């Protein structure tokens, strides 16, 4: 047993400042090592025990256990999308009921709320906290670990930021990125254009073919986002690349889209196409969150749930059949943007929601 600590907003803001002021851009292992140590220190100071640093090529993940039989995994990440130096331009601050600074909403605020929510429990047995270092860049190094702990615990609470208006995220689309590389043949654009194979023209055909794969009426979006081709204004382009963002709501659509990309064929004779990528995060169906969302509604009557287009690590745990509820973190907005903010007045309520959900899962073993 541990001594429960009432949730205090001033203490949460102190911890939030500590985490924000250790910048943690994805892929910067040195920065993420410092960030992981800061996260571990906050966990240990509030919860006791030892938070282990799990080394990976992406940077350290942080894992804490309250002991006993695993019952619930609290899942988050400490990497952010903001490059080093963002803090100097946009330092942590609290004004007008909002906390601002790089990562406050996505998702350092959620981490702090979760830690303080667990600290408010007399009994922390069965609780695990996993804070990964690479969620923003695909979770390649953390996926096996988070899936292992999700299966062991049997329920997952994801502390990503809330949806608009503070709603919980009860479903997520599967998402992925594809890169289409086109090889043509260079020639002089003025002297012998027909001797070349124009990779830019082929890319134009492919963009139209790819965009036509979308079925927005059933939630499938296929959006070409980045293109490059050519070297000089008088040379037929020999190479071109396309980057495509894909979002799907069902496993069937994941299969259809991946098959369609694999089957892309050139329009110009002699052109060659290479495709890399996949729908890396499977869809999180709303059925995966139904049980936990019902618990949340009992604890916080009137709270709403919504399905969203973005992906999180909850996609992976839901795909395993583990009950998963997302969007339990900060109420606010502006993820990945300079106007990112957290609503201070909602912090205690959200921390208390974590407390209540964990206690319900401890009591029922649901």
Short mmCIF file of C-alpha atoms in Angstrom, two decimals:
data_model
loop_
_atom_site.label_atom_id
_atom_site.label_comp_id
_atom_site.label_asym_id
_atom_site.label_seq_id
_atom_site.Cartn_x
_atom_site.Cartn_y
_atom_site.Cartn_z
CA UNK A 1 0.00 0.00 0.00
CA UNK A 2 1.04 3.58 -0.65
CA UNK A 3 -0.10 6.81 0.89
CA UNK A 4 -2.54 8.44 -1.53
CA UNK A 5 -1.74 12.03 -2.48
CA UNK A 6 -4.62 14.37 -3.39
CA UNK A 7 -4.28 15.79 -6.89
CA UNK A 8 -2.85 19.32 -6.82
CA UNK A 9 -2.77 21.44 -9.94
CA UNK A 10 0.22 23.50 -8.81
CA UNK A 11 2.27 20.31 -8.39
CA UNK A 12 1.18 19.08 -11.82
CA UNK A 13 2.21 22.37 -13.38
CA UNK A 14 5.61 22.15 -11.67
CA UNK A 15 6.16 18.69 -13.16
CA UNK A 16 4.87 19.82 -16.55
CA UNK A 17 7.37 22.66 -16.57
CA UNK A 18 10.15 20.21 -15.71
CA UNK A 19 9.30 17.97 -18.67
CA UNK A 20 8.69 20.74 -21.19
CA UNK A 21 12.01 22.37 -20.36
CA UNK A 22 13.89 19.18 -21.33
CA UNK A 23 13.39 19.30 -25.09
CA UNK A 24 12.75 15.91 -26.67
CA UNK A 25 12.60 15.91 -30.48
CA UNK A 26 12.07 12.50 -32.07
CA UNK A 27 15.23 10.80 -33.39
CA UNK A 28 17.56 12.93 -31.21
CA UNK A 29 18.83 10.16 -28.94
CA UNK A 30 20.88 12.45 -26.71
CA UNK A 31 17.93 14.76 -26.10
CA UNK A 32 15.57 11.82 -25.60
CA UNK A 33 17.98 10.27 -23.09
CA UNK A 34 17.83 13.45 -21.02
CA UNK A 35 14.05 13.54 -21.42
CA UNK A 36 13.65 9.90 -20.36
CA UNK A 37 15.68 10.57 -17.23
CA UNK A 38 13.45 13.55 -16.43
CA UNK A 39 10.28 11.49 -16.94
CA UNK A 40 11.68 8.71 -14.74
CA UNK A 41 12.59 11.19 -12.02
CA UNK A 42 9.07 12.66 -11.98
CA UNK A 43 7.54 9.17 -11.83
CA UNK A 44 9.82 8.09 -8.99
CA UNK A 45 9.28 11.27 -6.99
CA UNK A 46 5.49 10.95 -7.20
CA UNK A 47 5.01 7.17 -7.16
CA UNK A 48 8.09 5.68 -5.53
CA UNK A 49 9.81 2.58 -6.81
CA UNK A 50 12.13 2.62 -9.78
CA UNK A 51 11.33 3.63 -13.34
CA UNK A 52 13.48 1.58 -15.69
CA UNK A 53 15.03 3.08 -18.81
CA UNK A 54 14.63 0.61 -21.66
CA UNK A 55 17.30 1.45 -24.21
CA UNK A 56 16.49 1.39 -27.92
CA UNK A 57 17.94 2.73 -31.15
CA UNK A 58 15.31 5.50 -30.99
CA UNK A 59 16.17 6.52 -27.44
CA UNK A 60 15.15 5.25 -24.01
CA UNK A 61 11.60 4.19 -23.19
CA UNK A 62 10.51 4.55 -19.55
CA UNK A 63 8.73 1.68 -17.76
CA UNK A 64 7.36 1.71 -14.20
CA UNK A 65 5.39 -0.98 -12.38
CA UNK A 66 3.44 -0.78 -9.16
CA UNK A 67 3.97 -4.51 -8.65
CA UNK A 68 1.47 -7.33 -8.35
CA UNK A 69 -0.46 -8.92 -11.19
CA UNK A 70 -0.59 -6.56 -14.19
CA UNK A 71 -4.08 -5.10 -14.63
CA UNK A 72 -3.77 -1.83 -16.54
CA UNK A 73 -1.16 -0.24 -18.82
CA UNK A 74 -0.98 3.54 -18.92
CA UNK A 75 0.61 4.36 -22.26
CA UNK A 76 2.22 7.54 -23.53
CA UNK A 77 5.31 8.97 -25.22
CA UNK A 78 7.88 11.59 -24.34
CA UNK A 79 9.15 12.43 -27.82
CA UNK A 80 7.79 15.57 -29.47
CA UNK A 81 7.78 16.97 -33.00
CA UNK A 82 9.54 20.20 -32.06
CA UNK A 83 13.24 20.70 -32.94
CA UNK A 84 15.83 21.76 -30.40
CA UNK A 85 15.66 25.51 -29.86
CA UNK A 86 11.87 25.71 -29.92
CA UNK A 87 11.84 26.23 -26.14
CA UNK A 88 13.93 29.40 -26.42
CA UNK A 89 11.41 30.85 -28.84
CA UNK A 90 8.34 29.51 -27.07
CA UNK A 91 9.12 28.92 -23.38
CA UNK A 92 6.80 27.24 -20.92
CA UNK A 93 4.23 29.60 -19.46
CA UNK A 94 0.88 29.72 -17.73
CA UNK A 95 -1.44 32.61 -18.49
CA UNK A 96 -5.17 33.10 -18.81
CA UNK A 97 -5.92 29.55 -17.70
CA UNK A 98 -3.69 28.00 -20.37
CA UNK A 99 -0.28 26.35 -20.16
CA UNK A 100 1.83 26.77 -23.28
CA UNK A 101 5.16 25.47 -24.54
CA UNK A 102 6.43 22.74 -26.85
CA UNK A 103 4.73 19.43 -26.08
CA UNK A 104 2.27 20.56 -23.38
CA UNK A 105 -0.70 19.06 -25.23
CA UNK A 106 1.02 16.30 -27.22
CA UNK A 107 1.59 14.81 -24.83
CA UNK A 108 3.55 15.86 -21.76
CA UNK A 109 0.45 17.18 -20.02
CA UNK A 110 -1.17 13.78 -20.29
CA UNK A 111 1.88 12.09 -18.79
CA UNK A 112 1.80 14.41 -15.79
CA UNK A 113 -1.92 13.94 -15.28
CA UNK A 114 -1.51 10.15 -15.41
CA UNK A 115 1.33 10.14 -12.88
CA UNK A 116 -0.65 12.30 -10.45
CA UNK A 117 -3.77 10.24 -11.07
CA UNK A 118 -1.91 7.09 -10.05
CA UNK A 119 -0.37 8.91 -7.07
CA UNK A 120 -3.91 9.49 -5.78
CA UNK A 121 -4.39 5.72 -5.36
CA UNK A 122 -3.85 4.03 -2.00
CA UNK A 123 -2.96 0.85 -3.86
CA UNK A 124 -0.87 1.07 -7.02
CA UNK A 125 -0.47 -2.66 -7.58
CA UNK A 126 -1.29 -3.91 -11.04
CA UNK A 127 -0.52 -0.54 -12.62
CA UNK A 128 2.17 -0.16 -15.27
CA UNK A 129 3.26 3.05 -16.98
CA UNK A 130 5.11 2.91 -20.31
CA UNK A 131 6.39 6.13 -21.87
CA UNK A 132 7.94 5.53 -25.29
CA UNK A 133 10.54 7.53 -27.20
CA UNK A 134 9.38 7.16 -30.80
CA UNK A 135 5.59 7.41 -31.11
CA UNK A 136 5.79 10.50 -33.32
CA UNK A 137 7.91 8.65 -35.88
CA UNK A 138 6.08 5.33 -36.09
CA UNK A 139 6.90 3.44 -32.85
CA UNK A 140 9.22 1.03 -34.65
CA UNK A 141 11.49 0.46 -31.66
CA UNK A 142 8.74 0.45 -29.03
CA UNK A 143 5.96 -1.52 -30.71
CA UNK A 144 7.01 -4.98 -29.52
CA UNK A 145 7.42 -3.77 -25.94
CA UNK A 146 4.13 -1.89 -25.79
CA UNK A 147 2.28 -4.82 -27.34
CA UNK A 148 3.86 -7.22 -24.83
CA UNK A 149 2.87 -5.06 -21.85
CA UNK A 150 -0.64 -4.46 -23.23
CA UNK A 151 -1.26 -8.20 -23.55
CA UNK A 152 0.12 -8.78 -20.06
CA UNK A 153 -2.05 -6.07 -18.49
CA UNK A 154 -5.27 -6.67 -20.40
CA UNK A 155 -6.42 -3.04 -20.52
CA UNK A 156 -4.78 0.11 -21.91
CA UNK A 157 -5.34 3.77 -21.08
CA UNK A 158 -3.71 6.05 -23.66
CA UNK A 159 -2.88 9.52 -22.39
CA UNK A 160 -2.78 11.31 -25.74
CA UNK A 161 -4.49 14.69 -25.78
CA UNK A 162 -8.27 14.80 -25.76
CA UNK A 163 -10.35 15.38 -28.86
CA UNK A 164 -12.12 18.69 -29.43
CA UNK A 165 -14.10 19.80 -26.40
CA UNK A 166 -12.35 17.28 -24.15
CA UNK A 167 -13.92 14.20 -25.74
CA UNK A 168 -12.25 10.84 -25.31
CA UNK A 169 -10.99 9.10 -28.45
CA UNK A 170 -13.03 5.93 -28.85
CA UNK A 171 -11.80 5.00 -32.33
CA UNK A 172 -8.92 5.86 -34.63
CA UNK A 173 -8.21 5.31 -38.27
CA UNK A 174 -5.36 3.14 -39.34
CA UNK A 175 -2.67 5.23 -40.97
CA UNK A 176 0.44 4.86 -43.02
CA UNK A 177 2.79 6.50 -45.49
CA UNK A 178 3.77 5.23 -48.92
CA UNK A 179 6.68 6.39 -51.05
CA UNK A 180 6.48 5.83 -54.80
CA UNK A 181 9.78 6.09 -56.68
CA UNK A 182 9.75 6.44 -60.46
CA UNK A 183 12.75 5.72 -62.66
CA UNK A 184 12.79 7.10 -66.20
CA UNK A 185 15.63 8.10 -68.50
CA UNK A 186 17.29 11.48 -68.91
CA UNK A 187 17.76 13.19 -72.27
CA UNK A 188 18.16 16.72 -73.60
CA UNK A 189 14.78 18.42 -73.42
CA UNK A 190 15.51 20.49 -76.54
CA UNK A 191 17.61 18.27 -78.77
CA UNK A 192 16.04 14.84 -78.26
CA UNK A 193 13.17 14.86 -75.75
CA UNK A 194 11.73 11.68 -77.24
CA UNK A 195 14.90 9.80 -76.35
CA UNK A 196 14.09 10.21 -72.68
CA UNK A 197 11.47 8.67 -70.40
CA UNK A 198 9.93 11.53 -68.48
CA UNK A 199 9.64 10.51 -64.82
CA UNK A 200 7.69 13.70 -64.04
CA UNK A 201 5.00 12.87 -66.60
CA UNK A 202 4.82 9.34 -65.19
CA UNK A 203 4.50 10.82 -61.70
CA UNK A 204 1.57 12.93 -62.88
CA UNK A 205 -0.22 9.79 -64.08
CA UNK A 206 0.53 8.05 -60.80
CA UNK A 207 -0.74 10.94 -58.67
CA UNK A 208 -4.13 10.71 -60.38
CA UNK A 209 -4.23 6.92 -60.09
CA UNK A 210 -3.28 7.06 -56.41
CA UNK A 211 -5.71 9.82 -55.49
CA UNK A 212 -8.52 7.79 -57.08
CA UNK A 213 -7.95 5.02 -54.51
CA UNK A 214 -9.62 7.06 -51.78
CA UNK A 215 -13.11 6.19 -50.60
CA UNK A 216 -13.96 9.01 -48.22
CA UNK A 217 -17.55 7.81 -47.93
CA UNK A 218 -16.25 4.84 -45.89
CA UNK A 219 -13.43 6.72 -44.20
CA UNK A 220 -10.55 5.93 -46.57
CA UNK A 221 -8.44 8.93 -47.52
CA UNK A 222 -5.47 8.66 -49.88
CA UNK A 223 -3.65 11.98 -50.12
CA UNK A 224 -0.50 12.65 -52.17
CA UNK A 225 1.43 15.10 -49.99
CA UNK A 226 5.00 15.54 -51.30
CA UNK A 227 6.46 15.28 -54.80
CA UNK A 228 9.87 15.88 -56.31
CA UNK A 229 11.31 15.44 -59.79
CA UNK A 230 13.90 16.80 -62.16
CA UNK A 231 17.34 18.34 -61.98
CA UNK A 232 17.67 21.05 -64.66
CA UNK A 233 15.23 22.96 -66.81
CA UNK A 234 16.62 21.50 -70.03
CA UNK A 235 16.80 17.84 -68.96
CA UNK A 236 14.01 15.27 -69.23
CA UNK A 237 13.62 14.08 -65.60
CA UNK A 238 15.05 10.64 -64.96
CA UNK A 239 13.66 10.30 -61.44
CA UNK A 240 10.64 11.35 -59.42
CA UNK A 241 9.26 10.52 -55.98
CA UNK A 242 5.81 10.81 -54.44
CA UNK A 243 4.83 10.59 -50.78
CA UNK A 244 1.28 9.62 -49.92
CA UNK A 245 -0.64 9.77 -46.62
CA UNK A 246 -3.25 7.00 -46.14
CA UNK A 247 -6.01 6.68 -43.49
CA UNK A 248 -8.45 3.76 -43.24
CA UNK A 249 -11.19 2.68 -40.85
CA UNK A 250 -11.18 -1.08 -41.49
CA UNK A 251 -8.79 -3.96 -41.93
CA UNK A 252 -10.40 -4.72 -45.30
CA UNK A 253 -9.51 -1.25 -46.54
CA UNK A 254 -5.97 -1.63 -45.23
CA UNK A 255 -5.61 -4.76 -47.36
CA UNK A 256 -7.21 -3.13 -50.42
CA UNK A 257 -4.97 -0.07 -50.27
CA UNK A 258 -1.76 -2.02 -49.71
CA UNK A 259 -2.63 -4.33 -52.61
CA UNK A 260 -3.43 -1.37 -54.85
CA UNK A 261 -0.07 0.28 -54.16
CA UNK A 262 1.71 -3.00 -54.84
CA UNK A 263 -0.09 -3.22 -58.17
CA UNK A 264 0.72 0.28 -59.45
CA UNK A 265 1.85 0.03 -63.07
CA UNK A 266 3.66 2.57 -65.27
CA UNK A 267 1.86 4.42 -68.06
CA UNK A 268 5.00 5.27 -70.06
CA UNK A 269 6.90 2.50 -71.80
CA UNK A 270 10.19 1.90 -70.07
CA UNK A 271 9.32 3.66 -66.84
CA UNK A 272 9.81 1.70 -63.61
CA UNK A 273 7.94 2.07 -60.33
CA UNK A 274 9.07 1.06 -56.84
CA UNK A 275 6.73 1.30 -53.84
CA UNK A 276 7.69 1.32 -50.17
CA UNK A 277 5.44 1.67 -47.13
CA UNK A 278 2.33 0.23 -45.57
CA UNK A 279 -0.61 1.13 -43.35
CA UNK A 280 1.69 0.76 -40.36
CA UNK A 281 -0.85 1.52 -37.66
CA UNK A 282 -3.92 -0.73 -37.90
CA UNK A 283 -7.36 0.81 -37.30
CA UNK A 284 -8.60 1.13 -33.70
CA UNK A 285 -12.27 0.08 -33.93
CA UNK A 286 -14.73 1.69 -31.55
CA UNK A 287 -15.58 -1.78 -30.23
CA UNK A 288 -12.12 -1.85 -28.62
CA UNK A 289 -12.98 1.10 -26.37
CA UNK A 290 -16.63 0.34 -25.57
CA UNK A 291 -16.06 -1.32 -22.19
CA UNK A 292 -13.61 1.29 -20.90
CA UNK A 293 -15.61 4.20 -22.29
CA UNK A 294 -18.68 2.96 -20.40
CA UNK A 295 -16.58 3.03 -17.21
CA UNK A 296 -15.43 6.57 -17.99
CA UNK A 297 -19.03 7.69 -18.49
CA UNK A 298 -19.95 6.31 -15.08
CA UNK A 299 -17.05 8.17 -13.48
CA UNK A 300 -17.53 11.42 -15.37
CA UNK A 301 -21.16 11.68 -16.52
CA UNK A 302 -21.56 13.68 -19.69
CA UNK A 303 -18.10 13.00 -21.06
CA UNK A 304 -18.25 12.37 -24.79
CA UNK A 305 -16.37 10.04 -27.10
CA UNK A 306 -15.49 10.38 -30.75
CA UNK A 307 -13.60 8.57 -33.48
CA UNK A 308 -10.69 10.53 -34.98
CA UNK A 309 -8.47 10.32 -38.03
CA UNK A 310 -5.06 10.44 -36.40
CA UNK A 311 -3.23 7.37 -35.14
CA UNK A 312 -1.55 6.56 -31.83
CA UNK A 313 -0.02 3.59 -30.07
CA UNK A 314 -3.57 2.71 -29.05
CA UNK A 315 -4.04 1.46 -32.63
CA UNK A 316 -1.51 -1.30 -31.95
CA UNK A 317 -2.97 -2.38 -28.62
CA UNK A 318 -6.56 -2.35 -29.91
CA UNK A 319 -5.53 -4.48 -32.89
CA UNK A 320 -4.41 -7.15 -30.42
CA UNK A 321 -7.91 -7.27 -28.98
CA UNK A 322 -6.88 -5.51 -25.76
CA UNK A 323 -9.52 -3.05 -24.50
CA UNK A 324 -8.09 0.41 -25.19
CA UNK A 325 -9.34 3.92 -24.42
CA UNK A 326 -7.52 6.92 -25.88
CA UNK A 327 -7.61 10.70 -25.52
CA UNK A 328 -7.45 10.61 -21.72
CA UNK A 329 -4.70 13.21 -21.61
CA UNK A 330 -4.67 16.97 -21.73
CA UNK A 331 -7.67 19.04 -22.71
CA UNK A 332 -6.44 21.71 -25.10
CA UNK A 333 -5.39 21.92 -28.72
CA UNK A 334 -2.84 22.96 -31.31
CA UNK A 335 -0.95 19.68 -31.45
CA UNK A 336 2.25 20.02 -33.52
CA UNK A 337 1.66 23.78 -33.89
CA UNK A 338 3.05 26.95 -32.33
CA UNK A 339 -0.28 27.73 -30.64
CA UNK A 340 -0.32 24.41 -28.73
CA UNK A 341 -1.95 24.78 -25.32
CA UNK A 342 -3.36 22.92 -22.33
CA UNK A 343 -6.43 23.96 -20.31
CA UNK A 344 -5.26 24.19 -16.70
CA UNK A 345 -8.74 23.96 -15.17
CA UNK A 346 -9.25 20.50 -16.71
CA UNK A 347 -6.06 18.95 -15.31
CA UNK A 348 -7.42 17.79 -11.95
CA UNK A 349 -10.59 16.34 -13.47
CA UNK A 350 -8.61 14.33 -16.01
CA UNK A 351 -6.15 13.10 -13.39
CA UNK A 352 -9.07 12.03 -11.21
CA UNK A 353 -10.57 10.21 -14.19
CA UNK A 354 -7.36 8.20 -14.48
CA UNK A 355 -7.56 7.44 -10.75
CA UNK A 356 -11.13 6.21 -11.09
CA UNK A 357 -10.50 4.11 -14.18
CA UNK A 358 -7.47 2.42 -12.67
CA UNK A 359 -9.30 1.71 -9.41
CA UNK A 360 -12.24 0.20 -11.33
CA UNK A 361 -9.89 -2.05 -13.28
CA UNK A 362 -8.07 -3.09 -10.11
CA UNK A 363 -11.36 -3.94 -8.40
CA UNK A 364 -12.95 -5.84 -11.28
CA UNK A 365 -9.97 -7.20 -13.17
CA UNK A 366 -11.85 -6.10 -16.29
#
